mmCIF file of C-alpha atoms and ligand atoms in Angstrom:
data_model
loop_
_atom_site.group_PDB
_atom_site.id
_atom_site.type_symbol
_atom_site.label_atom_id
_atom_site.label_comp_id
_atom_site.label_asym_id
_atom_site.label_seq_id
_atom_site.Cartn_x
_atom_site.Cartn_y
_atom_site.Cartn_z
ATOM 1 C CA MET G 1 -64.098 -110.295 117.328
ATOM 2 C CA THR G 2 -66.387 -109.886 120.238
ATOM 3 C CA GLY G 3 -69.904 -111.102 120.944
ATOM 4 C CA HIS G 4 -72.571 -109.039 122.677
ATOM 5 C CA PRO G 5 -74.953 -110.188 125.397
ATOM 6 C CA ALA G 6 -77.901 -107.835 124.649
ATOM 7 C CA SER G 7 -80.868 -108.765 122.436
ATOM 8 C CA PRO G 8 -80.023 -108.472 118.740
ATOM 9 C CA ASN G 9 -83.543 -107.181 118.079
ATOM 10 C CA ARG G 10 -83.450 -103.955 120.084
ATOM 11 C CA ALA G 11 -81.402 -100.775 120.198
ATOM 12 C CA ASP G 12 -79.819 -99.920 123.570
ATOM 13 C CA ASP G 13 -82.865 -97.841 124.565
ATOM 14 C CA GLY G 14 -85.349 -100.576 123.646
ATOM 15 C CA LEU G 15 -86.192 -99.319 120.136
ATOM 16 C CA PRO G 16 -87.275 -102.454 118.231
ATOM 17 C CA LEU G 17 -84.806 -103.088 115.432
ATOM 18 C CA ASP G 18 -84.862 -105.370 112.449
ATOM 19 C CA ILE G 19 -81.425 -105.897 110.933
ATOM 20 C CA ARG G 20 -81.381 -107.650 107.589
ATOM 21 C CA ALA G 21 -79.603 -107.935 104.261
ATOM 22 C CA LEU G 22 -80.852 -105.250 101.895
ATOM 23 C CA MET G 23 -82.468 -105.963 98.539
ATOM 24 C CA PRO G 24 -81.881 -104.070 95.271
ATOM 25 C CA GLY G 25 -85.060 -102.030 95.886
ATOM 26 C CA ASP G 26 -83.558 -100.711 99.164
ATOM 27 C CA LEU G 27 -80.458 -99.274 97.493
ATOM 28 C CA PRO G 28 -81.765 -95.741 96.680
ATOM 29 C CA ALA G 29 -82.721 -95.271 100.370
ATOM 30 C CA THR G 30 -79.336 -96.724 101.378
ATOM 31 C CA ILE G 31 -77.499 -94.198 99.209
ATOM 32 C CA ALA G 32 -79.615 -91.376 100.670
ATOM 33 C CA ILE G 33 -78.737 -92.396 104.268
ATOM 34 C CA LEU G 34 -75.034 -92.670 103.478
ATOM 35 C CA THR G 35 -75.040 -89.330 101.675
ATOM 36 C CA GLN G 36 -76.736 -87.604 104.588
ATOM 37 C CA GLY G 37 -74.713 -89.447 107.220
ATOM 38 C CA MET G 38 -71.250 -89.091 105.667
ATOM 39 C CA ARG G 39 -71.477 -85.679 103.988
ATOM 40 C CA ASP G 40 -69.300 -83.960 106.590
ATOM 41 C CA ASN G 41 -66.656 -86.663 107.093
ATOM 42 C CA PRO G 42 -63.226 -84.995 106.715
ATOM 43 C CA LEU G 43 -62.148 -86.979 103.644
ATOM 44 C CA HIS G 44 -65.396 -86.141 101.874
ATOM 45 C CA VAL G 45 -64.909 -82.434 102.596
ATOM 46 C CA THR G 46 -61.390 -82.685 101.141
ATOM 47 C CA VAL G 47 -62.447 -84.672 98.088
ATOM 48 C CA PHE G 48 -65.840 -83.176 97.234
ATOM 49 C CA GLY G 49 -65.343 -79.569 98.356
ATOM 50 C CA ALA G 50 -66.282 -77.144 101.117
ATOM 51 C CA ASP G 51 -69.779 -76.248 99.894
ATOM 52 C CA PRO G 52 -72.220 -78.604 101.684
ATOM 53 C CA MET G 53 -74.777 -78.694 98.837
ATOM 54 C CA ASP G 54 -72.175 -79.424 96.146
ATOM 55 C CA ARG G 55 -70.541 -81.950 98.422
ATOM 56 C CA ARG G 56 -73.802 -83.762 99.053
ATOM 57 C CA HIS G 57 -74.589 -83.927 95.345
ATOM 58 C CA ARG G 58 -71.100 -85.177 94.411
ATOM 59 C CA LEU G 59 -70.995 -87.673 97.270
ATOM 60 C CA ALA G 60 -74.358 -89.111 96.168
ATOM 61 C CA ARG G 61 -72.978 -89.606 92.650
ATOM 62 C CA PHE G 62 -69.916 -91.345 94.101
ATOM 63 C CA LEU G 63 -71.912 -93.551 96.471
ATOM 64 C CA ASP G 64 -74.424 -94.741 93.894
ATOM 65 C CA PRO G 65 -72.048 -97.054 91.957
ATOM 66 C CA LEU G 66 -70.099 -97.862 95.130
ATOM 67 C CA VAL G 67 -73.165 -99.118 97.014
ATOM 68 C CA ARG G 68 -74.269 -101.141 93.991
ATOM 69 C CA TYR G 69 -70.784 -102.640 93.785
ATOM 70 C CA VAL G 70 -70.785 -103.567 97.488
ATOM 71 C CA HIS G 71 -74.252 -105.089 97.174
ATOM 72 C CA ALA G 72 -73.195 -107.167 94.152
ATOM 73 C CA ASN G 73 -69.891 -108.263 95.736
ATOM 74 C CA GLY G 74 -70.795 -108.795 99.366
ATOM 75 C CA MET G 75 -73.703 -107.566 101.434
ATOM 76 C CA MET G 76 -75.467 -104.361 102.448
ATOM 77 C CA LEU G 77 -77.067 -104.659 105.888
ATOM 78 C CA GLY G 78 -79.901 -102.366 106.931
ATOM 79 C CA ALA G 79 -81.328 -101.490 110.362
ATOM 80 C CA PHE G 80 -85.083 -100.872 110.259
ATOM 81 C CA ALA G 81 -87.106 -99.263 113.067
ATOM 82 C CA GLN G 82 -90.860 -99.594 112.565
ATOM 83 C CA GLY G 83 -90.293 -100.266 108.886
ATOM 84 C CA GLU G 84 -88.045 -97.223 108.336
ATOM 85 C CA LEU G 85 -84.465 -97.752 107.191
ATOM 86 C CA ILE G 86 -82.324 -95.806 109.698
ATOM 87 C CA GLY G 87 -78.842 -97.268 109.373
ATOM 88 C CA VAL G 88 -76.816 -99.143 106.777
ATOM 89 C CA LEU G 89 -73.529 -101.008 106.565
ATOM 90 C CA GLY G 90 -71.693 -102.511 103.606
ATOM 91 C CA MET G 91 -69.237 -105.387 103.523
ATOM 92 C CA ILE G 92 -67.303 -106.661 100.513
ATOM 93 C CA ARG G 93 -66.341 -110.312 100.437
ATOM 94 C CA PRO G 94 -62.691 -111.418 100.275
ATOM 95 C CA GLY G 95 -60.941 -110.856 96.966
ATOM 96 C CA ARG G 96 -63.418 -108.272 95.675
ATOM 97 C CA CYS G 97 -62.352 -105.026 97.347
ATOM 98 C CA ARG G 98 -60.237 -103.952 94.379
ATOM 99 C CA PRO G 99 -62.664 -103.429 91.486
ATOM 100 C CA GLY G 100 -61.458 -104.618 88.066
ATOM 101 C CA ALA G 101 -60.821 -102.370 85.052
ATOM 102 C CA MET G 102 -64.397 -102.681 83.731
ATOM 103 C CA GLU G 103 -65.887 -101.793 87.109
ATOM 104 C CA ARG G 104 -63.544 -98.807 87.488
ATOM 105 C CA LEU G 105 -64.646 -97.624 84.066
ATOM 106 C CA ARG G 106 -68.285 -97.963 85.140
ATOM 107 C CA PHE G 107 -67.540 -95.879 88.282
ATOM 108 C CA ALA G 108 -65.836 -93.205 86.196
ATOM 109 C CA ARG G 109 -68.787 -93.043 83.781
ATOM 110 C CA ALA G 110 -71.257 -92.676 86.656
ATOM 111 C CA LEU G 111 -69.167 -89.875 88.189
ATOM 112 C CA LEU G 112 -68.249 -87.903 85.099
ATOM 113 C CA PRO G 113 -71.334 -85.765 84.488
ATOM 114 C CA GLY G 114 -71.635 -84.332 88.002
ATOM 115 C CA VAL G 115 -68.176 -84.461 89.594
ATOM 116 C CA PRO G 116 -65.520 -81.920 88.513
ATOM 117 C CA PRO G 117 -62.111 -83.167 87.294
ATOM 118 C CA ALA G 118 -60.309 -81.908 90.433
ATOM 119 C CA SER G 119 -62.587 -84.069 92.598
ATOM 120 C CA LEU G 120 -62.087 -87.033 90.263
ATOM 121 C CA LEU G 121 -58.342 -86.706 90.676
ATOM 122 C CA ARG G 122 -58.701 -86.537 94.448
ATOM 123 C CA ILE G 123 -60.980 -89.626 94.419
ATOM 124 C CA HIS G 124 -58.277 -91.459 92.463
ATOM 125 C CA ARG G 125 -55.545 -90.436 94.939
ATOM 126 C CA TRP G 126 -57.740 -91.288 97.911
ATOM 127 C CA LEU G 127 -58.726 -94.759 96.690
ATOM 128 C CA SER G 128 -55.185 -95.526 95.514
ATOM 129 C CA ALA G 129 -53.858 -94.657 98.980
ATOM 130 C CA TRP G 130 -56.425 -96.944 100.594
ATOM 131 C CA ALA G 131 -55.698 -99.748 98.112
ATOM 132 C CA SER G 132 -51.982 -99.538 98.876
ATOM 133 C CA ASN G 133 -52.776 -100.116 102.563
ATOM 134 C CA ASP G 134 -55.006 -103.110 101.927
ATOM 135 C CA PRO G 135 -53.705 -106.239 103.671
ATOM 136 C CA PRO G 136 -52.619 -108.931 101.191
ATOM 137 C CA ALA G 137 -54.342 -111.663 103.256
ATOM 138 C CA PRO G 138 -57.989 -112.469 102.382
ATOM 139 C CA HIS G 139 -60.345 -110.173 104.276
ATOM 140 C CA TRP G 140 -63.869 -108.813 104.354
ATOM 141 C CA HIS G 141 -63.681 -105.099 103.630
ATOM 142 C CA ILE G 142 -66.144 -103.254 105.859
ATOM 143 C CA GLY G 143 -67.920 -100.008 104.937
ATOM 144 C CA PRO G 144 -69.524 -97.690 104.225
ATOM 145 C CA LEU G 145 -71.494 -97.326 107.468
ATOM 146 C CA ALA G 146 -73.913 -94.630 108.605
ATOM 147 C CA VAL G 147 -76.829 -94.157 110.990
ATOM 148 C CA LEU G 148 -79.314 -91.312 110.494
ATOM 149 C CA PRO G 149 -78.340 -88.392 112.797
ATOM 150 C CA ASP G 150 -81.613 -88.549 114.804
ATOM 151 C CA TYR G 151 -80.930 -92.179 115.726
ATOM 152 C CA ARG G 152 -77.249 -91.970 116.713
ATOM 153 C CA ARG G 153 -75.809 -92.980 120.114
ATOM 154 C CA ARG G 154 -78.592 -95.533 120.594
ATOM 155 C CA GLY G 155 -76.499 -98.586 119.788
ATOM 156 C CA ILE G 156 -77.664 -98.981 116.184
ATOM 157 C CA GLY G 157 -74.205 -98.655 114.621
ATOM 158 C CA ARG G 158 -72.968 -101.186 117.130
ATOM 159 C CA ARG G 159 -75.811 -103.599 116.264
ATOM 160 C CA LEU G 160 -74.997 -103.337 112.583
ATOM 161 C CA MET G 161 -71.303 -103.926 113.260
ATOM 162 C CA LEU G 162 -72.038 -106.898 115.515
ATOM 163 C CA ARG G 163 -74.173 -108.492 112.802
ATOM 164 C CA CYS G 164 -71.379 -107.853 110.324
ATOM 165 C CA CYS G 165 -68.777 -109.362 112.692
ATOM 166 C CA GLN G 166 -70.966 -112.454 113.234
ATOM 167 C CA HIS G 167 -71.047 -112.925 109.470
ATOM 168 C CA VAL G 168 -67.266 -112.528 109.149
ATOM 169 C CA ASP G 169 -66.662 -114.819 112.139
ATOM 170 C CA SER G 170 -68.889 -117.506 110.579
ATOM 171 C CA PHE G 171 -66.169 -117.765 107.898
ATOM 172 C CA ALA G 172 -63.373 -117.499 110.522
ATOM 173 C CA ALA G 173 -62.159 -114.640 108.334
ATOM 174 C CA MET G 174 -60.416 -111.308 108.882
ATOM 175 C CA ALA G 175 -62.178 -107.941 108.646
ATOM 176 C CA TRP G 176 -60.559 -104.657 107.573
ATOM 177 C CA LEU G 177 -61.778 -101.078 107.465
ATOM 178 C CA GLU G 178 -60.622 -97.481 107.192
ATOM 179 C CA THR G 179 -61.889 -94.424 108.997
ATOM 180 C CA ASP G 180 -61.121 -90.699 108.857
ATOM 181 C CA LEU G 181 -62.544 -89.933 112.327
ATOM 182 C CA GLU G 182 -60.695 -90.616 115.560
ATOM 183 C CA ILE G 183 -64.036 -91.030 117.345
ATOM 184 C CA ASN G 184 -64.947 -93.858 114.967
ATOM 185 C CA ALA G 185 -61.604 -95.566 115.619
ATOM 186 C CA GLY G 186 -62.630 -95.758 119.286
ATOM 187 C CA PHE G 187 -66.021 -97.176 118.297
ATOM 188 C CA TYR G 188 -64.404 -99.913 116.182
ATOM 189 C CA ARG G 189 -61.900 -100.708 118.940
ATOM 190 C CA THR G 190 -64.806 -101.517 121.282
ATOM 191 C CA LEU G 191 -65.898 -104.107 118.711
ATOM 192 C CA GLY G 192 -62.537 -105.897 118.769
ATOM 193 C CA PHE G 193 -60.803 -104.138 115.868
ATOM 194 C CA GLU G 194 -57.129 -103.241 116.218
ATOM 195 C CA LEU G 195 -55.426 -100.170 114.813
ATOM 196 C CA VAL G 196 -52.941 -101.344 112.174
ATOM 197 C CA SER G 197 -51.717 -98.058 110.778
ATOM 198 C CA LYS G 198 -52.413 -94.340 110.953
ATOM 199 C CA LYS G 199 -51.505 -92.316 107.863
ATOM 200 C CA PRO G 200 -52.578 -89.085 106.246
ATOM 201 C CA VAL G 201 -54.639 -89.522 103.074
ATOM 202 C CA LEU G 202 -54.887 -86.234 101.130
ATOM 203 C CA GLY G 203 -53.691 -84.660 104.367
ATOM 204 C CA VAL G 204 -56.503 -86.213 106.451
ATOM 205 C CA PRO G 205 -55.408 -88.506 109.325
ATOM 206 C CA THR G 206 -56.853 -91.901 108.432
HETATM 207 C C1 COA C 1 -70.250 -94.040 113.293
HETATM 208 C C2 COA C 1 -71.766 -94.230 113.441
HETATM 209 C C3 COA C 1 -72.244 -95.185 112.356
HETATM 210 C C4 COA C 1 -72.040 -94.832 114.815
HETATM 211 O O1 COA C 1 -73.425 -95.135 114.862
HETATM 212 P P1 COA C 1 -74.250 -95.012 116.215
HETATM 213 O O2 COA C 1 -75.524 -95.737 116.035
HETATM 214 O O3 COA C 1 -74.316 -93.611 116.653
HETATM 215 O O4 COA C 1 -73.271 -95.822 117.172
HETATM 216 P P2 COA C 1 -73.619 -96.431 118.600
HETATM 217 O O5 COA C 1 -74.778 -95.750 119.237
HETATM 218 O O6 COA C 1 -73.692 -97.891 118.418
HETATM 219 O O7 COA C 1 -72.315 -95.959 119.389
HETATM 220 C C5 COA C 1 -71.427 -96.848 119.842
HETATM 221 C C6 COA C 1 -70.319 -96.112 120.583
HETATM 222 O O8 COA C 1 -69.442 -95.425 119.687
HETATM 223 C C7 COA C 1 -68.980 -94.214 120.341
HETATM 224 N N1 COA C 1 -69.506 -93.080 119.584
HETATM 225 C C8 COA C 1 -70.192 -93.147 118.409
HETATM 226 N N2 COA C 1 -70.454 -91.891 117.979
HETATM 227 C C9 COA C 1 -69.947 -91.042 118.885
HETATM 228 C C10 COA C 1 -69.912 -89.613 119.003
HETATM 229 N N3 COA C 1 -70.440 -88.803 118.063
HETATM 230 N N4 COA C 1 -69.325 -89.069 120.086
HETATM 231 C C11 COA C 1 -68.779 -89.856 121.049
HETATM 232 N N5 COA C 1 -68.793 -91.211 120.985
HETATM 233 C C12 COA C 1 -69.360 -91.794 119.920
HETATM 234 C C13 COA C 1 -69.510 -94.235 121.734
HETATM 235 O O9 COA C 1 -68.598 -94.929 122.526
HETATM 236 C C14 COA C 1 -70.773 -95.047 121.551
HETATM 237 O O10 COA C 1 -71.227 -95.660 122.699
HETATM 238 P P3 COA C 1 -72.045 -94.795 123.818
HETATM 239 O O11 COA C 1 -73.130 -94.059 123.098
HETATM 240 O O12 COA C 1 -72.535 -95.871 124.745
HETATM 241 O O13 COA C 1 -71.034 -93.869 124.454
HETATM 242 C C15 COA C 1 -72.519 -92.866 113.347
HETATM 243 O O14 COA C 1 -71.959 -91.960 114.261
HETATM 244 C C16 COA C 1 -72.492 -92.234 111.958
HETATM 245 O O15 COA C 1 -73.341 -92.492 111.119
HETATM 246 N N6 COA C 1 -71.496 -91.353 111.730
HETATM 247 C C17 COA C 1 -71.362 -90.615 110.444
HETATM 248 C C18 COA C 1 -70.859 -91.485 109.334
HETATM 249 C C19 COA C 1 -69.549 -92.166 109.672
HETATM 250 O O16 COA C 1 -68.621 -91.571 110.192
HETATM 251 N N7 COA C 1 -69.507 -93.470 109.373
HETATM 252 C C20 COA C 1 -68.355 -94.302 109.631
HETATM 253 C C21 COA C 1 -67.351 -94.129 108.591
HETATM 254 S S1 COA C 1 -65.871 -95.050 108.961
#
């Protein structure tokens, strides 16, 4: 993975940035940023439905236990500009990216009241497809990642990823991630990631 010569404390346009590990009290804001930032990603449209309001609500229900799981089993990083959380990134430590039966049950319970059965089935198919692609070798599993729309293309996603890569590199470990957007694949390539496979998941190129 690559290093980066610019200051770790500023976005590309000089916006002062503080990137740090998030605390439990930051998690509601983290979920809100991810829900806003990832609402229109193609897999989320397929899984949670075409109506943007329904999709947002269902995605928030899905992300709540997921973000808490990532936080408990790895790290959530946050980018703060003048005290405001504007971007977040999760990373799960090696060996923990396949939740156990109890954790899956907890996810299902959190989802049940607000997510219709058809979406639940699609979530199951989606996550099973991803799990079947998971490399057997130990790896940090990266994601979710989002930057608030008003702050995009200012190097904040890159800063978060670089911090994440530094952490992974400090263990001389491998990192793995999935994306459903070609544009993001290009972004990750610039950070030293290599494309391992390209497959449709629920019909979405991933
Ligand atoms: C992906 C994401 C986190 C990138 O965050 P960001 O702060 O905008 O990223 P950066 O400013 O560091 O961009 C780095 C580079 O990625 C590429 N890139 C990122 N978004 C792009 C876009 N919408 N169009 C074209 N290139 C883009 C560019 O090469 C960019 O560098 P440049 O601005 O110098 O051309 C952000 O677009 C986002 O929140 N997207 C929605 C959620 C999502 O898809 N998350 C990832 C799931 S896998």
